[in-house]
Amino acid sequence: MDIRHLQYINEIVKQRSFTKAAESLHVAQPTISKSIRNLENELRFELFNRDGKAVKLTDAGEVVYRYAQPILQLFDSLTAEVNDLSFLHKGSISIGLPPMAGSRFFPSVLKRFQERYPGISVQMVEYGAVRIEESVGSGDLDVGVVLTPVDTELFESIPLVREKLNVIMPTSHPFSGRQSIALSELSSERFILFSNEFTLHDRVIEHCRDAGFSPQIVYESSQWDFITEMVASGLGIAMLPETICRALDPVQISSVPLIEPIIPWELVMVWRREGYLSLAAKAWIAFVEEMFA
């Protein structure tokens, strides 16, 4: 027995005729007759009483017909839901975004994506890039935005944003208003860093050590806006990407390009090379690539 048998039985009962059922289903009448006969042989019961012109169910046919109704309804629902997924009317995706990337680059992207694919549910989490990379690698997240470099053996990726880090300080700072700052000039400064789940935490420390000093870290935070408030209060200096710096209040905070070395801030979106990638996730990746092209 398969779903076609149930569909044929349902239509025969509805049309009260093998011939009309065949016409309705756009199949040859002998095809339906043969299919029903094969099913009767399989069940060892006749399903239809064929005496006279009227087609009536036997007792066995009544049992099969009664069970066929919910089965066909579930099959129709299954087919519709799979079609919805195929045409992206439904689906879900989990996305990891660092706080800075999420707040500055993705609100409008998410809005446009939802307008194009209103049926796709988006679960967005804000982690540091280190945790996002781990979560995408483990399969807990479908895709994530991280900083380069990434493990190209584990991840596929597309580039999103390329910027450099600036040094931010209160406008009362002696270096405020300069055209540029070398990292070695900051050896006696108090540093406010992102917490260690952020790629910038270790990166800033490594560059400071390469410049000949270990930074004096006085505060760490996972929120860039809190970091800027601490800088404005004169608690220390920090390093942020150019886009974030342009949004800061120039009355309270001065932003100066960092040179010697230039520390890049390059965002990429990653997903696993191996493993299942849903249609919703594929649609998101293609959409983001289009938006950031």
mmCIF file of C-alpha atoms in Angstrom:
data_model
loop_
_atom_site.group_PDB
_atom_site.id
_atom_site.type_symbol
_atom_site.label_atom_id
_atom_site.label_comp_id
_atom_site.label_asym_id
_atom_site.label_seq_id
_atom_site.Cartn_x
_atom_site.Cartn_y
_atom_site.Cartn_z
ATOM 1 C CA MET A 1 0.000 0.000 0.000
ATOM 2 C CA ASP A 2 1.248 3.478 -0.806
ATOM 3 C CA ILE A 3 -0.153 7.008 -0.830
ATOM 4 C CA ARG A 4 -1.420 6.666 -4.402
ATOM 5 C CA HIS A 5 -3.737 3.833 -3.373
ATOM 6 C CA LEU A 6 -5.292 6.052 -0.715
ATOM 7 C CA GLN A 7 -5.613 8.945 -3.154
ATOM 8 C CA TYR A 8 -7.350 6.690 -5.674
ATOM 9 C CA ILE A 9 -9.758 5.283 -3.071
ATOM 10 C CA ASN A 10 -10.591 8.768 -1.804
ATOM 11 C CA GLU A 11 -11.344 10.063 -5.298
ATOM 12 C CA ILE A 12 -13.405 6.996 -6.292
ATOM 13 C CA VAL A 13 -15.604 7.486 -3.223
ATOM 14 C CA LYS A 14 -15.862 11.211 -3.918
ATOM 15 C CA GLN A 15 -16.784 10.724 -7.602
ATOM 16 C CA ARG A 16 -18.727 7.470 -7.028
ATOM 17 C CA SER A 17 -17.114 6.169 -10.179
ATOM 18 C CA PHE A 18 -13.802 4.697 -11.305
ATOM 19 C CA THR A 19 -14.101 6.492 -14.634
ATOM 20 C CA LYS A 20 -14.813 9.927 -13.143
ATOM 21 C CA ALA A 21 -12.049 9.443 -10.558
ATOM 22 C CA ALA A 22 -9.604 8.712 -13.356
ATOM 23 C CA GLU A 23 -10.671 11.856 -15.192
ATOM 24 C CA SER A 24 -10.346 13.933 -12.044
ATOM 25 C CA LEU A 25 -6.855 12.601 -11.290
ATOM 26 C CA HIS A 26 -5.765 12.791 -14.959
ATOM 27 C CA VAL A 27 -4.819 9.120 -15.161
ATOM 28 C CA ALA A 28 -6.143 6.282 -17.328
ATOM 29 C CA GLN A 29 -9.124 4.404 -15.922
ATOM 30 C CA PRO A 30 -7.376 1.014 -16.329
ATOM 31 C CA THR A 31 -4.506 2.370 -14.218
ATOM 32 C CA ILE A 32 -6.826 3.060 -11.276
ATOM 33 C CA SER A 33 -8.649 -0.260 -11.697
ATOM 34 C CA LYS A 34 -5.373 -2.200 -11.769
ATOM 35 C CA SER A 35 -3.986 -0.315 -8.778
ATOM 36 C CA ILE A 36 -7.091 -1.009 -6.674
ATOM 37 C CA ARG A 37 -7.115 -4.661 -7.719
ATOM 38 C CA ASN A 38 -3.447 -5.026 -6.695
ATOM 39 C CA LEU A 39 -4.228 -3.481 -3.316
ATOM 40 C CA GLU A 40 -7.158 -5.839 -2.819
ATOM 41 C CA ASN A 41 -4.895 -8.778 -3.586
ATOM 42 C CA GLU A 42 -2.368 -7.455 -1.087
ATOM 43 C CA LEU A 43 -5.002 -7.027 1.639
ATOM 44 C CA ARG A 44 -6.927 -10.149 0.638
ATOM 45 C CA PHE A 45 -10.182 -8.184 0.856
ATOM 46 C CA GLU A 46 -12.327 -6.546 -1.778
ATOM 47 C CA LEU A 47 -12.622 -2.811 -1.157
ATOM 48 C CA PHE A 48 -15.425 -1.971 -3.583
ATOM 49 C CA ASN A 49 -18.687 -3.700 -4.424
ATOM 50 C CA ARG A 50 -18.804 -3.575 -8.207
ATOM 51 C CA ASP A 51 -22.327 -4.980 -8.678
ATOM 52 C CA GLY A 52 -24.357 -2.729 -10.956
ATOM 53 C CA LYS A 53 -23.416 0.832 -11.961
ATOM 54 C CA ALA A 54 -23.028 2.229 -8.436
ATOM 55 C CA VAL A 55 -19.632 1.893 -6.735
ATOM 56 C CA LYS A 56 -19.906 1.213 -3.017
ATOM 57 C CA LEU A 57 -17.328 0.453 -0.355
ATOM 58 C CA THR A 58 -17.285 -2.953 1.282
ATOM 59 C CA ASP A 59 -16.780 -3.249 5.030
ATOM 60 C CA ALA A 60 -13.044 -3.580 4.461
ATOM 61 C CA GLY A 61 -13.189 -0.610 2.103
ATOM 62 C CA GLU A 62 -14.912 1.471 4.784
ATOM 63 C CA VAL A 63 -12.039 0.745 7.198
ATOM 64 C CA VAL A 64 -9.384 1.699 4.644
ATOM 65 C CA TYR A 65 -11.298 4.816 3.605
ATOM 66 C CA ARG A 66 -11.738 5.935 7.230
ATOM 67 C CA TYR A 67 -7.993 5.714 7.909
ATOM 68 C CA ALA A 68 -7.135 7.241 4.531
ATOM 69 C CA GLN A 69 -8.669 10.619 5.402
ATOM 70 C CA PRO A 70 -6.281 11.719 8.197
ATOM 71 C CA ILE A 71 -3.321 10.146 6.361
ATOM 72 C CA LEU A 72 -4.062 12.149 3.211
ATOM 73 C CA GLN A 73 -4.536 15.339 5.242
ATOM 74 C CA LEU A 74 -1.167 14.832 6.928
ATOM 75 C CA PHE A 75 0.448 14.074 3.571
ATOM 76 C CA ASP A 76 -0.975 17.285 2.094
ATOM 77 C CA SER A 77 0.318 19.255 5.088
ATOM 78 C CA LEU A 78 3.737 17.644 4.785
ATOM 79 C CA THR A 79 3.910 18.428 1.072
ATOM 80 C CA ALA A 80 2.847 22.026 1.636
ATOM 81 C CA GLU A 81 5.389 22.557 4.407
ATOM 82 C CA VAL A 82 8.231 21.092 2.356
ATOM 83 C CA ASN A 83 7.196 23.319 -0.553
ATOM 84 C CA ASP A 84 7.190 26.293 1.801
ATOM 85 C CA LEU A 85 10.732 25.484 2.794
ATOM 86 C CA SER A 86 11.735 25.053 -0.813
ATOM 87 C CA PHE A 87 10.369 28.463 -1.692
ATOM 88 C CA LEU A 88 11.597 30.043 1.555
ATOM 89 C CA HIS A 89 8.131 30.776 2.904
ATOM 90 C CA LYS A 90 9.268 29.185 6.150
ATOM 91 C CA GLY A 91 12.536 28.336 7.827
ATOM 92 C CA SER A 92 14.873 29.636 10.490
ATOM 93 C CA ILE A 93 18.460 30.731 10.825
ATOM 94 C CA SER A 94 20.724 31.433 13.797
ATOM 95 C CA ILE A 95 23.257 34.226 13.352
ATOM 96 C CA GLY A 96 26.105 35.321 15.603
ATOM 97 C CA LEU A 97 27.061 39.005 15.516
ATOM 98 C CA PRO A 98 29.696 40.897 17.527
ATOM 99 C CA PRO A 99 28.158 43.932 19.281
ATOM 100 C CA MET A 100 29.950 46.483 17.106
ATOM 101 C CA ALA A 101 29.067 44.760 13.842
ATOM 102 C CA GLY A 102 25.508 44.127 14.940
ATOM 103 C CA SER A 103 24.768 47.694 15.928
ATOM 104 C CA ARG A 104 26.553 49.513 13.106
ATOM 105 C CA PHE A 105 26.236 47.333 10.004
ATOM 106 C CA PHE A 106 23.348 44.908 10.300
ATOM 107 C CA PRO A 107 20.083 46.577 11.419
ATOM 108 C CA SER A 108 19.241 47.737 7.893
ATOM 109 C CA VAL A 109 20.449 44.439 6.401
ATOM 110 C CA LEU A 110 18.201 42.446 8.727
ATOM 111 C CA LYS A 111 15.266 44.712 7.921
ATOM 112 C CA ARG A 112 15.674 44.237 4.169
ATOM 113 C CA PHE A 113 16.156 40.484 4.556
ATOM 114 C CA GLN A 114 12.901 40.168 6.511
ATOM 115 C CA GLU A 115 11.113 42.227 3.862
ATOM 116 C CA ARG A 116 12.305 39.845 1.147
ATOM 117 C CA TYR A 117 11.796 36.656 3.207
ATOM 118 C CA PRO A 118 9.071 37.440 5.752
ATOM 119 C CA GLY A 119 8.522 33.768 6.577
ATOM 120 C CA ILE A 120 12.094 33.102 7.731
ATOM 121 C CA SER A 121 12.632 33.348 11.477
ATOM 122 C CA VAL A 122 15.957 34.947 12.460
ATOM 123 C CA GLN A 123 17.556 34.162 15.805
ATOM 124 C CA MET A 124 20.345 36.649 16.432
ATOM 125 C CA VAL A 125 22.845 36.397 19.287
ATOM 126 C CA GLU A 126 25.521 38.909 20.235
ATOM 127 C CA TYR A 127 28.825 37.316 21.226
ATOM 128 C CA GLY A 128 32.440 38.224 20.855
ATOM 129 C CA ALA A 129 34.077 36.962 17.670
ATOM 130 C CA VAL A 130 35.987 34.219 19.507
ATOM 131 C CA ARG A 131 32.805 32.688 20.905
ATOM 132 C CA ILE A 132 30.968 33.118 17.593
ATOM 133 C CA GLU A 133 33.678 31.220 15.733
ATOM 134 C CA GLU A 134 33.494 28.402 18.293
ATOM 135 C CA SER A 135 29.676 28.282 18.081
ATOM 136 C CA VAL A 136 29.638 28.153 14.271
ATOM 137 C CA GLY A 137 32.321 25.467 14.323
ATOM 138 C CA SER A 138 30.297 23.337 16.760
ATOM 139 C CA GLY A 139 27.072 23.791 14.773
ATOM 140 C CA ASP A 140 25.296 25.792 17.499
ATOM 141 C CA LEU A 141 25.044 28.707 15.058
ATOM 142 C CA ASP A 142 24.383 28.525 11.320
ATOM 143 C CA VAL A 143 26.543 31.511 10.408
ATOM 144 C CA GLY A 144 28.510 34.169 12.240
ATOM 145 C CA VAL A 145 30.431 37.386 11.729
ATOM 146 C CA VAL A 146 34.034 37.255 12.948
ATOM 147 C CA LEU A 147 37.357 38.982 12.452
ATOM 148 C CA THR A 148 40.051 37.713 10.132
ATOM 149 C CA PRO A 149 42.025 35.547 9.971
ATOM 150 C CA VAL A 150 39.786 32.446 10.029
ATOM 151 C CA ASP A 151 40.463 28.729 9.694
ATOM 152 C CA THR A 152 39.902 28.205 5.972
ATOM 153 C CA GLU A 153 39.933 24.410 6.369
ATOM 154 C CA LEU A 154 36.963 24.590 8.735
ATOM 155 C CA PHE A 155 35.045 27.592 7.378
ATOM 156 C CA GLU A 156 33.742 29.077 4.168
ATOM 157 C CA SER A 157 33.652 32.871 4.324
ATOM 158 C CA ILE A 158 32.790 36.053 2.491
ATOM 159 C CA PRO A 159 34.369 39.475 3.209
ATOM 160 C CA LEU A 160 32.147 42.199 4.637
ATOM 161 C CA VAL A 161 34.036 45.214 6.017
ATOM 162 C CA ARG A 162 37.688 46.334 5.921
ATOM 163 C CA GLU A 163 38.709 49.092 8.319
ATOM 164 C CA LYS A 164 41.538 50.097 10.658
ATOM 165 C CA LEU A 165 41.635 50.721 14.387
ATOM 166 C CA ASN A 166 41.794 54.225 15.785
ATOM 167 C CA VAL A 167 42.880 55.258 19.259
ATOM 168 C CA ILE A 168 40.166 57.047 21.252
ATOM 169 C CA MET A 169 40.832 59.288 24.228
ATOM 170 C CA PRO A 170 39.154 62.147 26.087
ATOM 171 C CA THR A 171 39.493 65.483 24.310
ATOM 172 C CA SER A 172 41.573 66.728 27.249
ATOM 173 C CA HIS A 173 44.285 64.141 26.519
ATOM 174 C CA PRO A 174 47.672 65.529 25.338
ATOM 175 C CA PHE A 175 47.460 63.426 22.145
ATOM 176 C CA SER A 176 44.007 64.718 21.253
ATOM 177 C CA GLY A 177 43.888 66.426 17.879
ATOM 178 C CA ARG A 178 46.990 64.747 16.469
ATOM 179 C CA GLN A 179 47.008 63.388 12.903
ATOM 180 C CA SER A 180 48.301 59.973 13.954
ATOM 181 C CA ILE A 181 49.781 57.992 16.830
ATOM 182 C CA ALA A 182 52.428 55.267 16.874
ATOM 183 C CA LEU A 183 51.602 52.376 19.166
ATOM 184 C CA SER A 184 54.945 52.699 20.975
ATOM 185 C CA GLU A 185 53.873 56.171 22.172
ATOM 186 C CA LEU A 186 51.093 54.567 24.254
ATOM 187 C CA SER A 187 53.364 52.488 26.502
ATOM 188 C CA SER A 188 52.525 54.527 29.614
ATOM 189 C CA GLU A 189 48.787 54.769 28.937
ATOM 190 C CA ARG A 190 45.982 52.987 30.788
ATOM 191 C CA PHE A 191 44.134 50.657 28.390
ATOM 192 C CA ILE A 192 40.453 49.796 28.314
ATOM 193 C CA LEU A 193 39.970 46.588 26.307
ATOM 194 C CA PHE A 194 37.216 44.327 25.166
ATOM 195 C CA SER A 195 36.881 41.184 27.273
ATOM 196 C CA ASN A 196 38.804 38.055 26.281
ATOM 197 C CA GLU A 197 35.938 36.527 24.251
ATOM 198 C CA PHE A 198 36.627 39.260 21.694
ATOM 199 C CA THR A 199 39.360 38.867 19.087
ATOM 200 C CA LEU A 200 40.532 42.452 19.675
ATOM 201 C CA HIS A 201 41.461 41.635 23.275
ATOM 202 C CA ASP A 202 44.392 39.386 22.380
ATOM 203 C CA ARG A 203 45.201 41.250 19.187
ATOM 204 C CA VAL A 204 45.792 44.583 20.936
ATOM 205 C CA ILE A 205 47.934 42.905 23.610
ATOM 206 C CA GLU A 206 50.032 41.105 20.993
ATOM 207 C CA HIS A 207 50.663 44.290 19.016
ATOM 208 C CA CYS A 208 51.632 46.165 22.183
ATOM 209 C CA ARG A 209 54.156 43.468 23.069
ATOM 210 C CA ASP A 210 55.540 43.600 19.534
ATOM 211 C CA ALA A 211 55.956 47.362 20.076
ATOM 212 C CA GLY A 212 58.051 46.662 23.174
ATOM 213 C CA PHE A 213 55.659 46.951 26.114
ATOM 214 C CA SER A 214 52.872 45.142 27.948
ATOM 215 C CA PRO A 215 49.735 47.286 28.146
ATOM 216 C CA GLN A 216 48.445 48.412 31.520
ATOM 217 C CA ILE A 217 44.880 47.099 31.367
ATOM 218 C CA VAL A 218 42.593 48.849 33.823
ATOM 219 C CA TYR A 219 39.133 47.798 32.576
ATOM 220 C CA GLU A 220 37.602 45.216 30.278
ATOM 221 C CA SER A 221 34.069 45.190 28.879
ATOM 222 C CA SER A 222 31.932 43.393 26.300
ATOM 223 C CA GLN A 223 30.076 46.604 25.341
ATOM 224 C CA TRP A 224 31.704 49.143 23.062
ATOM 225 C CA ASP A 225 29.391 51.956 24.192
ATOM 226 C CA PHE A 226 30.385 51.392 27.826
ATOM 227 C CA ILE A 227 34.039 51.449 26.783
ATOM 228 C CA THR A 228 33.538 54.828 25.106
ATOM 229 C CA GLU A 229 31.815 56.178 28.237
ATOM 230 C CA MET A 230 34.781 55.123 30.368
ATOM 231 C CA VAL A 231 37.139 56.781 27.897
ATOM 232 C CA ALA A 232 35.070 59.986 27.974
ATOM 233 C CA SER A 233 35.309 59.908 31.782
ATOM 234 C CA GLY A 234 39.109 59.886 31.568
ATOM 235 C CA LEU A 235 39.590 56.332 32.849
ATOM 236 C CA GLY A 236 41.871 55.303 29.991
ATOM 237 C CA ILE A 237 42.287 54.976 26.220
ATOM 238 C CA ALA A 238 40.830 52.356 23.874
ATOM 239 C CA MET A 239 40.965 51.216 20.279
ATOM 240 C CA LEU A 240 37.895 51.010 18.057
ATOM 241 C CA PRO A 241 37.182 50.671 14.319
ATOM 242 C CA GLU A 242 36.846 53.782 12.191
ATOM 243 C CA THR A 243 33.074 53.435 11.710
ATOM 244 C CA ILE A 244 32.449 53.359 15.453
ATOM 245 C CA CYS A 245 34.776 56.298 15.988
ATOM 246 C CA ARG A 246 32.883 58.442 13.491
ATOM 247 C CA ALA A 247 29.726 57.986 15.574
ATOM 248 C CA LEU A 248 31.306 59.237 18.821
ATOM 249 C CA ASP A 249 30.704 62.668 20.351
ATOM 250 C CA PRO A 250 33.697 64.815 19.268
ATOM 251 C CA VAL A 251 33.097 67.146 22.202
ATOM 252 C CA GLN A 252 33.979 64.367 24.653
ATOM 253 C CA ILE A 253 36.150 61.945 22.692
ATOM 254 C CA SER A 254 39.003 62.413 20.256
ATOM 255 C CA SER A 255 39.750 59.727 17.674
ATOM 256 C CA VAL A 256 43.241 59.508 16.191
ATOM 257 C CA PRO A 257 44.410 57.038 13.502
ATOM 258 C CA LEU A 258 46.849 54.426 14.793
ATOM 259 C CA ILE A 259 50.039 53.878 12.763
ATOM 260 C CA GLU A 260 53.213 51.864 13.248
ATOM 261 C CA PRO A 261 51.593 49.420 13.080
ATOM 262 C CA ILE A 262 48.227 49.814 11.391
ATOM 263 C CA ILE A 263 45.945 47.252 13.036
ATOM 264 C CA PRO A 264 43.323 46.018 10.559
ATOM 265 C CA TRP A 265 39.707 45.327 11.521
ATOM 266 C CA GLU A 266 38.290 43.044 8.837
ATOM 267 C CA LEU A 267 34.892 41.439 9.240
ATOM 268 C CA VAL A 268 33.940 38.257 7.415
ATOM 269 C CA MET A 269 30.890 36.025 7.616
ATOM 270 C CA VAL A 270 31.668 32.352 8.169
ATOM 271 C CA TRP A 271 29.854 29.019 8.010
ATOM 272 C CA ARG A 272 31.073 25.442 8.212
ATOM 273 C CA ARG A 273 32.461 23.780 5.105
ATOM 274 C CA GLU A 274 31.090 20.430 6.251
ATOM 275 C CA GLY A 275 27.579 19.692 7.468
ATOM 276 C CA TYR A 276 24.045 20.630 6.510
ATOM 277 C CA LEU A 277 23.254 24.205 5.530
ATOM 278 C CA SER A 278 19.555 25.025 5.401
ATOM 279 C CA LEU A 279 17.867 26.842 2.537
ATOM 280 C CA ALA A 280 17.220 29.755 4.904
ATOM 281 C CA ALA A 281 20.921 29.962 5.766
ATOM 282 C CA LYS A 282 21.880 29.813 2.087
ATOM 283 C CA ALA A 283 19.414 32.619 1.357
ATOM 284 C CA TRP A 284 20.933 34.727 4.158
ATOM 285 C CA ILE A 285 24.478 34.182 2.909
ATOM 286 C CA ALA A 286 23.535 35.138 -0.656
ATOM 287 C CA PHE A 287 21.621 38.187 0.594
ATOM 288 C CA VAL A 288 24.478 39.444 2.793
ATOM 289 C CA GLU A 289 26.963 38.962 -0.042
ATOM 290 C CA GLU A 290 24.680 41.047 -2.248
ATOM 291 C CA MET A 291 24.324 43.816 0.371
ATOM 292 C CA PHE A 292 28.066 44.068 1.097
ATOM 293 C CA ALA A 293 29.278 43.585 -2.478
#
